[in-house]
């Protein structure tokens, strides 16, 4: 039995995720955010300043077309 044909590549999903984050004004550009996509699963790595920011980024990514799941490995680093 062959694998089901995926119509959206990981590169396309990553581009959509970045566009979604920019559109929702969550980030201008992701300088401290690493977005890795593998088989539709988006892994978020890096650091943010607030728990709400971490949750907002995850929610925007989760709602992006083509995203099968989100692994949120963002760390919260409070700036003094």
PDB file of N, CA, C and O in Angstrom:
ATOM      1  N   UNK A   1       0.838  -1.176   0.000  1.00  0.00           N
ATOM      2  CA  UNK A   1       0.000   0.000   0.000  1.00  0.00           C
ATOM      3  C   UNK A   1       0.884   1.240   0.000  1.00  0.00           C
ATOM      4  O   UNK A   1       1.822   1.347   0.767  1.00  0.00           O
ATOM      5  N   UNK A   2       0.594   2.192  -0.848  1.00  0.00           N
ATOM      6  CA  UNK A   2       1.430   3.382  -0.939  1.00  0.00           C
ATOM      7  C   UNK A   2       0.944   4.457   0.026  1.00  0.00           C
ATOM      8  O   UNK A   2      -0.182   4.422   0.510  1.00  0.00           O
ATOM      9  N   UNK A   3       1.871   5.422   0.272  1.00  0.00           N
ATOM     10  CA  UNK A   3       1.512   6.537   1.150  1.00  0.00           C
ATOM     11  C   UNK A   3       0.484   7.420   0.465  1.00  0.00           C
ATOM     12  O   UNK A   3       0.513   7.574  -0.753  1.00  0.00           O
ATOM     13  N   UNK A   4      -0.425   8.027   1.224  1.00  0.00           N
ATOM     14  CA  UNK A   4      -1.379   8.948   0.612  1.00  0.00           C
ATOM     15  C   UNK A   4      -0.643  10.152   0.034  1.00  0.00           C
ATOM     16  O   UNK A   4       0.355  10.605   0.586  1.00  0.00           O
ATOM     17  N   UNK A   5      -1.115  10.639  -1.074  1.00  0.00           N
ATOM     18  CA  UNK A   5      -0.483  11.774  -1.731  1.00  0.00           C
ATOM     19  C   UNK A   5      -0.802  13.057  -0.970  1.00  0.00           C
ATOM     20  O   UNK A   5      -1.952  13.375  -0.721  1.00  0.00           O
ATOM     21  N   UNK A   6       0.253  13.759  -0.557  1.00  0.00           N
ATOM     22  CA  UNK A   6       0.065  15.035   0.135  1.00  0.00           C
ATOM     23  C   UNK A   6       0.098  16.136  -0.904  1.00  0.00           C
ATOM     24  O   UNK A   6       0.983  16.192  -1.735  1.00  0.00           O
ATOM     25  N   UNK A   7      -0.882  17.012  -0.856  1.00  0.00           N
ATOM     26  CA  UNK A   7      -0.962  18.071  -1.859  1.00  0.00           C
ATOM     27  C   UNK A   7      -0.179  19.309  -1.447  1.00  0.00           C
ATOM     28  O   UNK A   7       0.099  20.147  -2.273  1.00  0.00           O
ATOM     29  N   UNK A   8       0.178  19.419  -0.180  1.00  0.00           N
ATOM     30  CA  UNK A   8       0.906  20.580   0.296  1.00  0.00           C
ATOM     31  C   UNK A   8       2.261  20.137   0.832  1.00  0.00           C
ATOM     32  O   UNK A   8       2.340  19.289   1.710  1.00  0.00           O
ATOM     33  N   UNK A   9       3.323  20.727   0.285  1.00  0.00           N
ATOM     34  CA  UNK A   9       4.658  20.355   0.743  1.00  0.00           C
ATOM     35  C   UNK A   9       4.969  21.047   2.064  1.00  0.00           C
ATOM     36  O   UNK A   9       4.344  22.039   2.434  1.00  0.00           O
ATOM     37  N   UNK A  10       5.954  20.520   2.758  1.00  0.00           N
ATOM     38  CA  UNK A  10       6.373  21.119   4.014  1.00  0.00           C
ATOM     39  C   UNK A  10       6.854  22.549   3.804  1.00  0.00           C
ATOM     40  O   UNK A  10       6.612  23.421   4.639  1.00  0.00           O
ATOM     41  N   UNK A  11       7.509  22.810   2.666  1.00  0.00           N
ATOM     42  CA  UNK A  11       7.978  24.166   2.372  1.00  0.00           C
ATOM     43  C   UNK A  11       6.797  25.126   2.203  1.00  0.00           C
ATOM     44  O   UNK A  11       6.839  26.265   2.670  1.00  0.00           O
ATOM     45  N   UNK A  12       5.737  24.650   1.558  1.00  0.00           N
ATOM     46  CA  UNK A  12       4.539  25.480   1.389  1.00  0.00           C
ATOM     47  C   UNK A  12       3.871  25.746   2.734  1.00  0.00           C
ATOM     48  O   UNK A  12       3.422  26.865   2.995  1.00  0.00           O
ATOM     49  N   UNK A  13       3.818  24.731   3.567  1.00  0.00           N
ATOM     50  CA  UNK A  13       3.218  24.904   4.888  1.00  0.00           C
ATOM     51  C   UNK A  13       4.024  25.910   5.694  1.00  0.00           C
ATOM     52  O   UNK A  13       3.463  26.806   6.324  1.00  0.00           O
ATOM     53  N   UNK A  14       5.346  25.802   5.651  1.00  0.00           N
ATOM     54  CA  UNK A  14       6.187  26.741   6.395  1.00  0.00           C
ATOM     55  C   UNK A  14       5.946  28.170   5.914  1.00  0.00           C
ATOM     56  O   UNK A  14       5.815  29.093   6.716  1.00  0.00           O
ATOM     57  N   UNK A  15       5.866  28.359   4.605  1.00  0.00           N
ATOM     58  CA  UNK A  15       5.611  29.699   4.056  1.00  0.00           C
ATOM     59  C   UNK A  15       4.251  30.223   4.531  1.00  0.00           C
ATOM     60  O   UNK A  15       4.122  31.403   4.887  1.00  0.00           O
ATOM     61  N   UNK A  16       3.247  29.356   4.558  1.00  0.00           N
ATOM     62  CA  UNK A  16       1.917  29.766   5.034  1.00  0.00           C
ATOM     63  C   UNK A  16       1.952  30.146   6.513  1.00  0.00           C
ATOM     64  O   UNK A  16       1.282  31.082   6.936  1.00  0.00           O
ATOM     65  N   UNK A  17       2.710  29.391   7.298  1.00  0.00           N
ATOM     66  CA  UNK A  17       2.823  29.680   8.726  1.00  0.00           C
ATOM     67  C   UNK A  17       3.435  31.065   8.934  1.00  0.00           C
ATOM     68  O   UNK A  17       2.924  31.874   9.711  1.00  0.00           O
ATOM     69  N   UNK A  18       4.522  31.354   8.240  1.00  0.00           N
ATOM     70  CA  UNK A  18       5.170  32.664   8.363  1.00  0.00           C
ATOM     71  C   UNK A  18       4.202  33.766   7.945  1.00  0.00           C
ATOM     72  O   UNK A  18       4.061  34.779   8.642  1.00  0.00           O
ATOM     73  N   UNK A  19       3.492  33.564   6.846  1.00  0.00           N
ATOM     74  CA  UNK A  19       2.522  34.566   6.392  1.00  0.00           C
ATOM     75  C   UNK A  19       1.405  34.762   7.419  1.00  0.00           C
ATOM     76  O   UNK A  19       0.989  35.886   7.687  1.00  0.00           O
ATOM     77  N   UNK A  20       0.932  33.670   7.997  1.00  0.00           N
ATOM     78  CA  UNK A  20      -0.133  33.766   9.001  1.00  0.00           C
ATOM     79  C   UNK A  20       0.333  34.548  10.218  1.00  0.00           C
ATOM     80  O   UNK A  20      -0.391  35.400  10.744  1.00  0.00           O
ATOM     81  N   UNK A  21       1.545  34.272  10.680  1.00  0.00           N
ATOM     82  CA  UNK A  21       2.081  34.988  11.835  1.00  0.00           C
ATOM     83  C   UNK A  21       2.237  36.474  11.530  1.00  0.00           C
ATOM     84  O   UNK A  21       1.916  37.319  12.361  1.00  0.00           O
ATOM     85  N   UNK A  22       2.688  36.787  10.338  1.00  0.00           N
ATOM     86  CA  UNK A  22       2.838  38.194   9.948  1.00  0.00           C
ATOM     87  C   UNK A  22       1.476  38.868   9.816  1.00  0.00           C
ATOM     88  O   UNK A  22       1.287  39.993  10.257  1.00  0.00           O
ATOM     89  N   UNK A  23       0.530  38.177   9.217  1.00  0.00           N
ATOM     90  CA  UNK A  23      -0.813  38.721   9.005  1.00  0.00           C
ATOM     91  C   UNK A  23      -1.515  39.019  10.328  1.00  0.00           C
ATOM     92  O   UNK A  23      -2.243  39.994  10.445  1.00  0.00           O
ATOM     93  N   UNK A  24      -1.287  38.183  11.302  1.00  0.00           N
ATOM     94  CA  UNK A  24      -1.929  38.368  12.606  1.00  0.00           C
ATOM     95  C   UNK A  24      -1.106  39.276  13.514  1.00  0.00           C
ATOM     96  O   UNK A  24      -1.395  39.382  14.695  1.00  0.00           O
ATOM     97  N   UNK A  25      -0.087  39.896  12.960  1.00  0.00           N
ATOM     98  CA  UNK A  25       0.770  40.837  13.688  1.00  0.00           C
ATOM     99  C   UNK A  25       1.373  40.218  14.939  1.00  0.00           C
ATOM    100  O   UNK A  25       1.652  40.904  15.909  1.00  0.00           O
ATOM    101  N   UNK A  26       1.538  38.900  14.913  1.00  0.00           N
ATOM    102  CA  UNK A  26       2.174  38.243  16.045  1.00  0.00           C
ATOM    103  C   UNK A  26       3.666  38.551  16.007  1.00  0.00           C
ATOM    104  O   UNK A  26       4.279  38.847  17.022  1.00  0.00           O
ATOM    105  N   UNK A  27       4.204  38.507  14.809  1.00  0.00           N
ATOM    106  CA  UNK A  27       5.622  38.827  14.634  1.00  0.00           C
ATOM    107  C   UNK A  27       5.800  39.570  13.329  1.00  0.00           C
ATOM    108  O   UNK A  27       5.070  39.349  12.375  1.00  0.00           O
ATOM    109  N   UNK A  28       6.769  40.464  13.284  1.00  0.00           N
ATOM    110  CA  UNK A  28       7.116  41.151  12.031  1.00  0.00           C
ATOM    111  C   UNK A  28       7.934  40.187  11.174  1.00  0.00           C
ATOM    112  O   UNK A  28       7.697  39.997  10.017  1.00  0.00           O
ATOM    113  N   UNK A  29       8.952  39.636  11.758  1.00  0.00           N
ATOM    114  CA  UNK A  29       9.745  38.573  11.152  1.00  0.00           C
ATOM    115  C   UNK A  29      10.200  37.696  12.307  1.00  0.00           C
ATOM    116  O   UNK A  29      10.349  38.184  13.423  1.00  0.00           O
ATOM    117  N   UNK A  30      10.416  36.441  12.061  1.00  0.00           N
ATOM    118  CA  UNK A  30      10.710  35.542  13.183  1.00  0.00           C
ATOM    119  C   UNK A  30      12.194  35.475  13.555  1.00  0.00           C
ATOM    120  O   UNK A  30      12.847  34.485  13.314  1.00  0.00           O
ATOM    121  N   UNK A  31      12.761  36.522  14.178  1.00  0.00           N
ATOM    122  CA  UNK A  31      14.190  36.478  14.489  1.00  0.00           C
ATOM    123  C   UNK A  31      14.534  35.471  15.580  1.00  0.00           C
ATOM    124  O   UNK A  31      15.589  34.870  15.556  1.00  0.00           O
ATOM    125  N   UNK A  32      13.639  35.269  16.535  1.00  0.00           N
ATOM    126  CA  UNK A  32      13.898  34.344  17.636  1.00  0.00           C
ATOM    127  C   UNK A  32      12.984  33.130  17.562  1.00  0.00           C
ATOM    128  O   UNK A  32      12.764  32.459  18.560  1.00  0.00           O
ATOM    129  N   UNK A  33      12.454  32.893  16.375  1.00  0.00           N
ATOM    130  CA  UNK A  33      11.511  31.799  16.192  1.00  0.00           C
ATOM    131  C   UNK A  33      11.996  30.917  15.050  1.00  0.00           C
ATOM    132  O   UNK A  33      12.209  31.384  13.939  1.00  0.00           O
ATOM    133  N   UNK A  34      12.168  29.645  15.348  1.00  0.00           N
ATOM    134  CA  UNK A  34      12.556  28.683  14.321  1.00  0.00           C
ATOM    135  C   UNK A  34      11.343  27.822  14.029  1.00  0.00           C
ATOM    136  O   UNK A  34      10.735  27.263  14.958  1.00  0.00           O
ATOM    137  N   UNK A  35      10.993  27.720  12.760  1.00  0.00           N
ATOM    138  CA  UNK A  35       9.823  26.964  12.341  1.00  0.00           C
ATOM    139  C   UNK A  35      10.306  25.797  11.490  1.00  0.00           C
ATOM    140  O   UNK A  35      10.899  25.998  10.430  1.00  0.00           O
ATOM    141  N   UNK A  36      10.067  24.590  11.973  1.00  0.00           N
ATOM    142  CA  UNK A  36      10.481  23.387  11.262  1.00  0.00           C
ATOM    143  C   UNK A  36       9.218  22.591  10.939  1.00  0.00           C
ATOM    144  O   UNK A  36       8.394  22.351  11.825  1.00  0.00           O
ATOM    145  N   UNK A  37       9.073  22.191   9.674  1.00  0.00           N
ATOM    146  CA  UNK A  37       7.894  21.424   9.264  1.00  0.00           C
ATOM    147  C   UNK A  37       8.346  20.081   8.708  1.00  0.00           C
ATOM    148  O   UNK A  37       9.228  20.018   7.848  1.00  0.00           O
ATOM    149  N   UNK A  38       7.731  19.029   9.224  1.00  0.00           N
ATOM    150  CA  UNK A  38       8.026  17.683   8.724  1.00  0.00           C
ATOM    151  C   UNK A  38       6.727  16.908   8.645  1.00  0.00           C
ATOM    152  O   UNK A  38       6.056  16.701   9.665  1.00  0.00           O
ATOM    153  N   UNK A  39       6.369  16.534   7.436  1.00  0.00           N
ATOM    154  CA  UNK A  39       5.143  15.775   7.184  1.00  0.00           C
ATOM    155  C   UNK A  39       3.919  16.487   7.758  1.00  0.00           C
ATOM    156  O   UNK A  39       3.025  15.850   8.326  1.00  0.00           O
ATOM    157  N   UNK A  40       3.906  17.810   7.630  1.00  0.00           N
ATOM    158  CA  UNK A  40       2.762  18.596   8.068  1.00  0.00           C
ATOM    159  C   UNK A  40       2.759  18.973   9.538  1.00  0.00           C
ATOM    160  O   UNK A  40       1.915  19.732   9.987  1.00  0.00           O
ATOM    161  N   UNK A  41       3.716  18.435  10.298  1.00  0.00           N
ATOM    162  CA  UNK A  41       3.814  18.754  11.723  1.00  0.00           C
ATOM    163  C   UNK A  41       4.779  19.919  11.889  1.00  0.00           C
ATOM    164  O   UNK A  41       5.929  19.854  11.440  1.00  0.00           O
ATOM    165  N   UNK A  42       4.299  20.992  12.504  1.00  0.00           N
ATOM    166  CA  UNK A  42       5.106  22.199  12.681  1.00  0.00           C
ATOM    167  C   UNK A  42       5.704  22.190  14.082  1.00  0.00           C
ATOM    168  O   UNK A  42       4.980  22.074  15.071  1.00  0.00           O
ATOM    169  N   UNK A  43       7.010  22.306  14.148  1.00  0.00           N
ATOM    170  CA  UNK A  43       7.715  22.418  15.435  1.00  0.00           C
ATOM    171  C   UNK A  43       8.195  23.856  15.583  1.00  0.00           C
ATOM    172  O   UNK A  43       8.874  24.386  14.707  1.00  0.00           O
ATOM    173  N   UNK A  44       7.826  24.473  16.694  1.00  0.00           N
ATOM    174  CA  UNK A  44       8.210  25.847  16.994  1.00  0.00           C
ATOM    175  C   UNK A  44       9.323  25.820  18.031  1.00  0.00           C
ATOM    176  O   UNK A  44       9.176  25.214  19.096  1.00  0.00           O
ATOM    177  N   UNK A  45      10.433  26.472  17.711  1.00  0.00           N
ATOM    178  CA  UNK A  45      11.572  26.526  18.621  1.00  0.00           C
ATOM    179  C   UNK A  45      12.011  27.974  18.756  1.00  0.00           C
ATOM    180  O   UNK A  45      11.833  28.771  17.848  1.00  0.00           O
ATOM    181  N   UNK A  46      12.606  28.290  19.893  1.00  0.00           N
ATOM    182  CA  UNK A  46      13.105  29.636  20.117  1.00  0.00           C
ATOM    183  C   UNK A  46      12.596  30.170  21.433  1.00  0.00           C
ATOM    184  O   UNK A  46      12.225  29.411  22.333  1.00  0.00           O
ATOM    185  N   UNK A  47      12.567  31.492  21.541  1.00  0.00           N
ATOM    186  CA  UNK A  47      12.151  32.093  22.797  1.00  0.00           C
ATOM    187  C   UNK A  47      11.180  33.241  22.567  1.00  0.00           C
ATOM    188  O   UNK A  47      11.214  33.905  21.536  1.00  0.00           O
ATOM    189  N   UNK A  48      10.313  33.426  23.559  1.00  0.00           N
ATOM    190  CA  UNK A  48       9.360  34.532  23.573  1.00  0.00           C
ATOM    191  C   UNK A  48       9.406  35.148  24.967  1.00  0.00           C
ATOM    192  O   UNK A  48       9.980  34.585  25.894  1.00  0.00           O
ATOM    193  N   UNK A  49       8.790  36.315  25.111  1.00  0.00           N
ATOM    194  CA  UNK A  49       8.854  37.031  26.390  1.00  0.00           C
ATOM    195  C   UNK A  49       7.718  36.716  27.349  1.00  0.00           C
ATOM    196  O   UNK A  49       7.872  36.870  28.558  1.00  0.00           O
ATOM    197  N   UNK A  50       6.566  36.292  26.824  1.00  0.00           N
ATOM    198  CA  UNK A  50       5.384  36.128  27.667  1.00  0.00           C
ATOM    199  C   UNK A  50       4.645  34.829  27.342  1.00  0.00           C
ATOM    200  O   UNK A  50       4.601  34.408  26.182  1.00  0.00           O
ATOM    201  N   UNK A  51       4.008  34.212  28.335  1.00  0.00           N
ATOM    202  CA  UNK A  51       3.211  33.008  28.076  1.00  0.00           C
ATOM    203  C   UNK A  51       2.105  33.251  27.043  1.00  0.00           C
ATOM    204  O   UNK A  51       1.826  32.381  26.213  1.00  0.00           O
ATOM    205  N   UNK A  52       1.487  34.416  27.083  1.00  0.00           N
ATOM    206  CA  UNK A  52       0.417  34.716  26.123  1.00  0.00           C
ATOM    207  C   UNK A  52       0.948  34.747  24.697  1.00  0.00           C
ATOM    208  O   UNK A  52       0.258  34.345  23.759  1.00  0.00           O
ATOM    209  N   UNK A  53       2.171  35.223  24.524  1.00  0.00           N
ATOM    210  CA  UNK A  53       2.794  35.264  23.193  1.00  0.00           C
ATOM    211  C   UNK A  53       3.012  33.842  22.682  1.00  0.00           C
ATOM    212  O   UNK A  53       2.730  33.529  21.524  1.00  0.00           O
ATOM    213  N   UNK A  54       3.471  32.956  23.554  1.00  0.00           N
ATOM    214  CA  UNK A  54       3.680  31.551  23.194  1.00  0.00           C
ATOM    215  C   UNK A  54       2.361  30.917  22.756  1.00  0.00           C
ATOM    216  O   UNK A  54       2.289  30.248  21.722  1.00  0.00           O
ATOM    217  N   UNK A  55       1.309  31.155  23.535  1.00  0.00           N
ATOM    218  CA  UNK A  55      -0.006  30.585  23.227  1.00  0.00           C
ATOM    219  C   UNK A  55      -0.571  31.160  21.933  1.00  0.00           C
ATOM    220  O   UNK A  55      -1.159  30.426  21.124  1.00  0.00           O
ATOM    221  N   UNK A  56      -0.397  32.455  21.708  1.00  0.00           N
ATOM    222  CA  UNK A  56      -0.922  33.098  20.509  1.00  0.00           C
ATOM    223  C   UNK A  56      -0.236  32.557  19.251  1.00  0.00           C
ATOM    224  O   UNK A  56      -0.893  32.271  18.253  1.00  0.00           O
ATOM    225  N   UNK A  57       1.076  32.412  19.317  1.00  0.00           N
ATOM    226  CA  UNK A  57       1.814  31.874  18.174  1.00  0.00           C
ATOM    227  C   UNK A  57       1.331  30.462  17.858  1.00  0.00           C
ATOM    228  O   UNK A  57       1.063  30.131  16.703  1.00  0.00           O
ATOM    229  N   UNK A  58       1.180  29.639  18.889  1.00  0.00           N
ATOM    230  CA  UNK A  58       0.720  28.267  18.667  1.00  0.00           C
ATOM    231  C   UNK A  58      -0.663  28.241  18.031  1.00  0.00           C
ATOM    232  O   UNK A  58      -0.920  27.469  17.105  1.00  0.00           O
ATOM    233  N   UNK A  59      -1.560  29.082  18.506  1.00  0.00           N
ATOM    234  CA  UNK A  59      -2.927  29.104  17.977  1.00  0.00           C
ATOM    235  C   UNK A  59      -2.954  29.538  16.510  1.00  0.00           C
ATOM    236  O   UNK A  59      -3.650  28.935  15.693  1.00  0.00           O
ATOM    237  N   UNK A  60      -2.197  30.561  16.174  1.00  0.00           N
ATOM    238  CA  UNK A  60      -2.144  31.020  14.778  1.00  0.00           C
ATOM    239  C   UNK A  60      -1.591  29.915  13.888  1.00  0.00           C
ATOM    240  O   UNK A  60      -2.124  29.641  12.813  1.00  0.00           O
ATOM    241  N   UNK A  61      -0.541  29.246  14.342  1.00  0.00           N
ATOM    242  CA  UNK A  61       0.059  28.159  13.557  1.00  0.00           C
ATOM    243  C   UNK A  61      -0.937  27.015  13.409  1.00  0.00           C
ATOM    244  O   UNK A  61      -1.132  26.472  12.312  1.00  0.00           O
ATOM    245  N   UNK A  62      -1.607  26.643  14.484  1.00  0.00           N
ATOM    246  CA  UNK A  62      -2.565  25.527  14.464  1.00  0.00           C
ATOM    247  C   UNK A  62      -3.679  25.765  13.446  1.00  0.00           C
ATOM    248  O   UNK A  62      -4.168  24.843  12.808  1.00  0.00           O
ATOM    249  N   UNK A  63      -4.093  27.021  13.285  1.00  0.00           N
ATOM    250  CA  UNK A  63      -5.186  27.353  12.374  1.00  0.00           C
ATOM    251  C   UNK A  63      -4.743  27.566  10.931  1.00  0.00           C
ATOM    252  O   UNK A  63      -5.572  27.816  10.063  1.00  0.00           O
ATOM    253  N   UNK A  64      -3.450  27.456  10.670  1.00  0.00           N
ATOM    254  CA  UNK A  64      -2.933  27.651   9.326  1.00  0.00           C
ATOM    255  C   UNK A  64      -3.233  26.433   8.450  1.00  0.00           C
ATOM    256  O   UNK A  64      -3.039  25.290   8.876  1.00  0.00           O
ATOM    257  N   UNK A  65      -3.698  26.695   7.251  1.00  0.00           N
ATOM    258  CA  UNK A  65      -4.046  25.618   6.318  1.00  0.00           C
ATOM    259  C   UNK A  65      -2.848  24.706   6.066  1.00  0.00           C
ATOM    260  O   UNK A  65      -1.743  25.171   5.820  1.00  0.00           O
ATOM    261  N   UNK A  66      -3.103  23.403   6.139  1.00  0.00           N
ATOM    262  CA  UNK A  66      -2.071  22.412   5.855  1.00  0.00           C
ATOM    263  C   UNK A  66      -1.354  21.891   7.087  1.00  0.00           C
ATOM    264  O   UNK A  66      -0.671  20.875   7.023  1.00  0.00           O
ATOM    265  N   UNK A  67      -1.503  22.559   8.224  1.00  0.00           N
ATOM    266  CA  UNK A  67      -0.825  22.141   9.448  1.00  0.00           C
ATOM    267  C   UNK A  67      -1.583  20.968  10.062  1.00  0.00           C
ATOM    268  O   UNK A  67      -2.767  21.064  10.367  1.00  0.00           O
ATOM    269  N   UNK A  68      -0.877  19.849  10.235  1.00  0.00           N
ATOM    270  CA  UNK A  68      -1.492  18.652  10.806  1.00  0.00           C
ATOM    271  C   UNK A  68      -1.433  18.672  12.330  1.00  0.00           C
ATOM    272  O   UNK A  68      -2.358  18.217  12.998  1.00  0.00           O
ATOM    273  N   UNK A  69      -0.342  19.211  12.880  1.00  0.00           N
ATOM    274  CA  UNK A  69      -0.161  19.274  14.332  1.00  0.00           C
ATOM    275  C   UNK A  69       0.916  20.302  14.638  1.00  0.00           C
ATOM    276  O   UNK A  69       1.689  20.688  13.758  1.00  0.00           O
ATOM    277  N   UNK A  70       0.958  20.731  15.905  1.00  0.00           N
ATOM    278  CA  UNK A  70       1.955  21.711  16.338  1.00  0.00           C
ATOM    279  C   UNK A  70       2.688  21.155  17.551  1.00  0.00           C
ATOM    280  O   UNK A  70       2.065  20.676  18.496  1.00  0.00           O
ATOM    281  N   UNK A  71       4.010  21.210  17.503  1.00  0.00           N
ATOM    282  CA  UNK A  71       4.854  20.893  18.652  1.00  0.00           C
ATOM    283  C   UNK A  71       5.438  22.215  19.112  1.00  0.00           C
ATOM    284  O   UNK A  71       6.293  22.793  18.438  1.00  0.00           O
ATOM    285  N   UNK A  72       4.972  22.722  20.223  1.00  0.00           N
ATOM    286  CA  UNK A  72       5.395  24.033  20.697  1.00  0.00           C
ATOM    287  C   UNK A  72       6.523  23.876  21.712  1.00  0.00           C
ATOM    288  O   UNK A  72       6.288  23.572  22.876  1.00  0.00           O
ATOM    289  N   UNK A  73       7.754  24.093  21.244  1.00  0.00           N
ATOM    290  CA  UNK A  73       8.930  23.994  22.112  1.00  0.00           C
ATOM    291  C   UNK A  73       9.476  25.386  22.428  1.00  0.00           C
ATOM    292  O   UNK A  73      10.650  25.527  22.791  1.00  0.00           O
ATOM    293  N   UNK A  74       8.640  26.411  22.297  1.00  0.00           N
ATOM    294  CA  UNK A  74       9.072  27.774  22.602  1.00  0.00           C
ATOM    295  C   UNK A  74       9.341  27.910  24.095  1.00  0.00           C
ATOM    296  O   UNK A  74       8.599  27.382  24.915  1.00  0.00           O
ATOM    297  N   UNK A  75      10.421  28.617  24.421  1.00  0.00           N
ATOM    298  CA  UNK A  75      10.766  28.879  25.817  1.00  0.00           C
ATOM    299  C   UNK A  75      10.380  30.314  26.161  1.00  0.00           C
ATOM    300  O   UNK A  75      10.513  31.196  25.330  1.00  0.00           O
ATOM    301  N   UNK A  76       9.966  30.511  27.379  1.00  0.00           N
ATOM    302  CA  UNK A  76       9.631  31.855  27.846  1.00  0.00           C
ATOM    303  C   UNK A  76      10.822  32.408  28.590  1.00  0.00           C
ATOM    304  O   UNK A  76      11.275  31.840  29.595  1.00  0.00           O
ATOM    305  N   UNK A  77      11.362  33.508  28.058  1.00  0.00           N
ATOM    306  CA  UNK A  77      12.499  34.174  28.678  1.00  0.00           C
ATOM    307  C   UNK A  77      12.083  35.593  28.967  1.00  0.00           C
ATOM    308  O   UNK A  77      11.883  36.406  28.050  1.00  0.00           O
ATOM    309  N   UNK A  78      11.902  35.877  30.227  1.00  0.00           N
ATOM    310  CA  UNK A  78      11.457  37.212  30.627  1.00  0.00           C
ATOM    311  C   UNK A  78      12.623  38.186  30.540  1.00  0.00           C
ATOM    312  O   UNK A  78      13.714  37.917  31.008  1.00  0.00           O
ATOM    313  N   UNK A  79      12.331  39.329  29.942  1.00  0.00           N
ATOM    314  CA  UNK A  79      13.331  40.390  29.807  1.00  0.00           C
ATOM    315  C   UNK A  79      13.180  41.312  31.003  1.00  0.00           C
ATOM    316  O   UNK A  79      12.086  41.796  31.294  1.00  0.00           O
ATOM    317  N   UNK A  80      14.275  41.554  31.689  1.00  0.00           N
ATOM    318  CA  UNK A  80      14.225  42.417  32.890  1.00  0.00           C
ATOM    319  C   UNK A  80      14.272  43.879  32.519  1.00  0.00           C
ATOM    320  O   UNK A  80      14.712  44.295  31.537  1.00  0.00           O
TER     321      UNK A  80
END
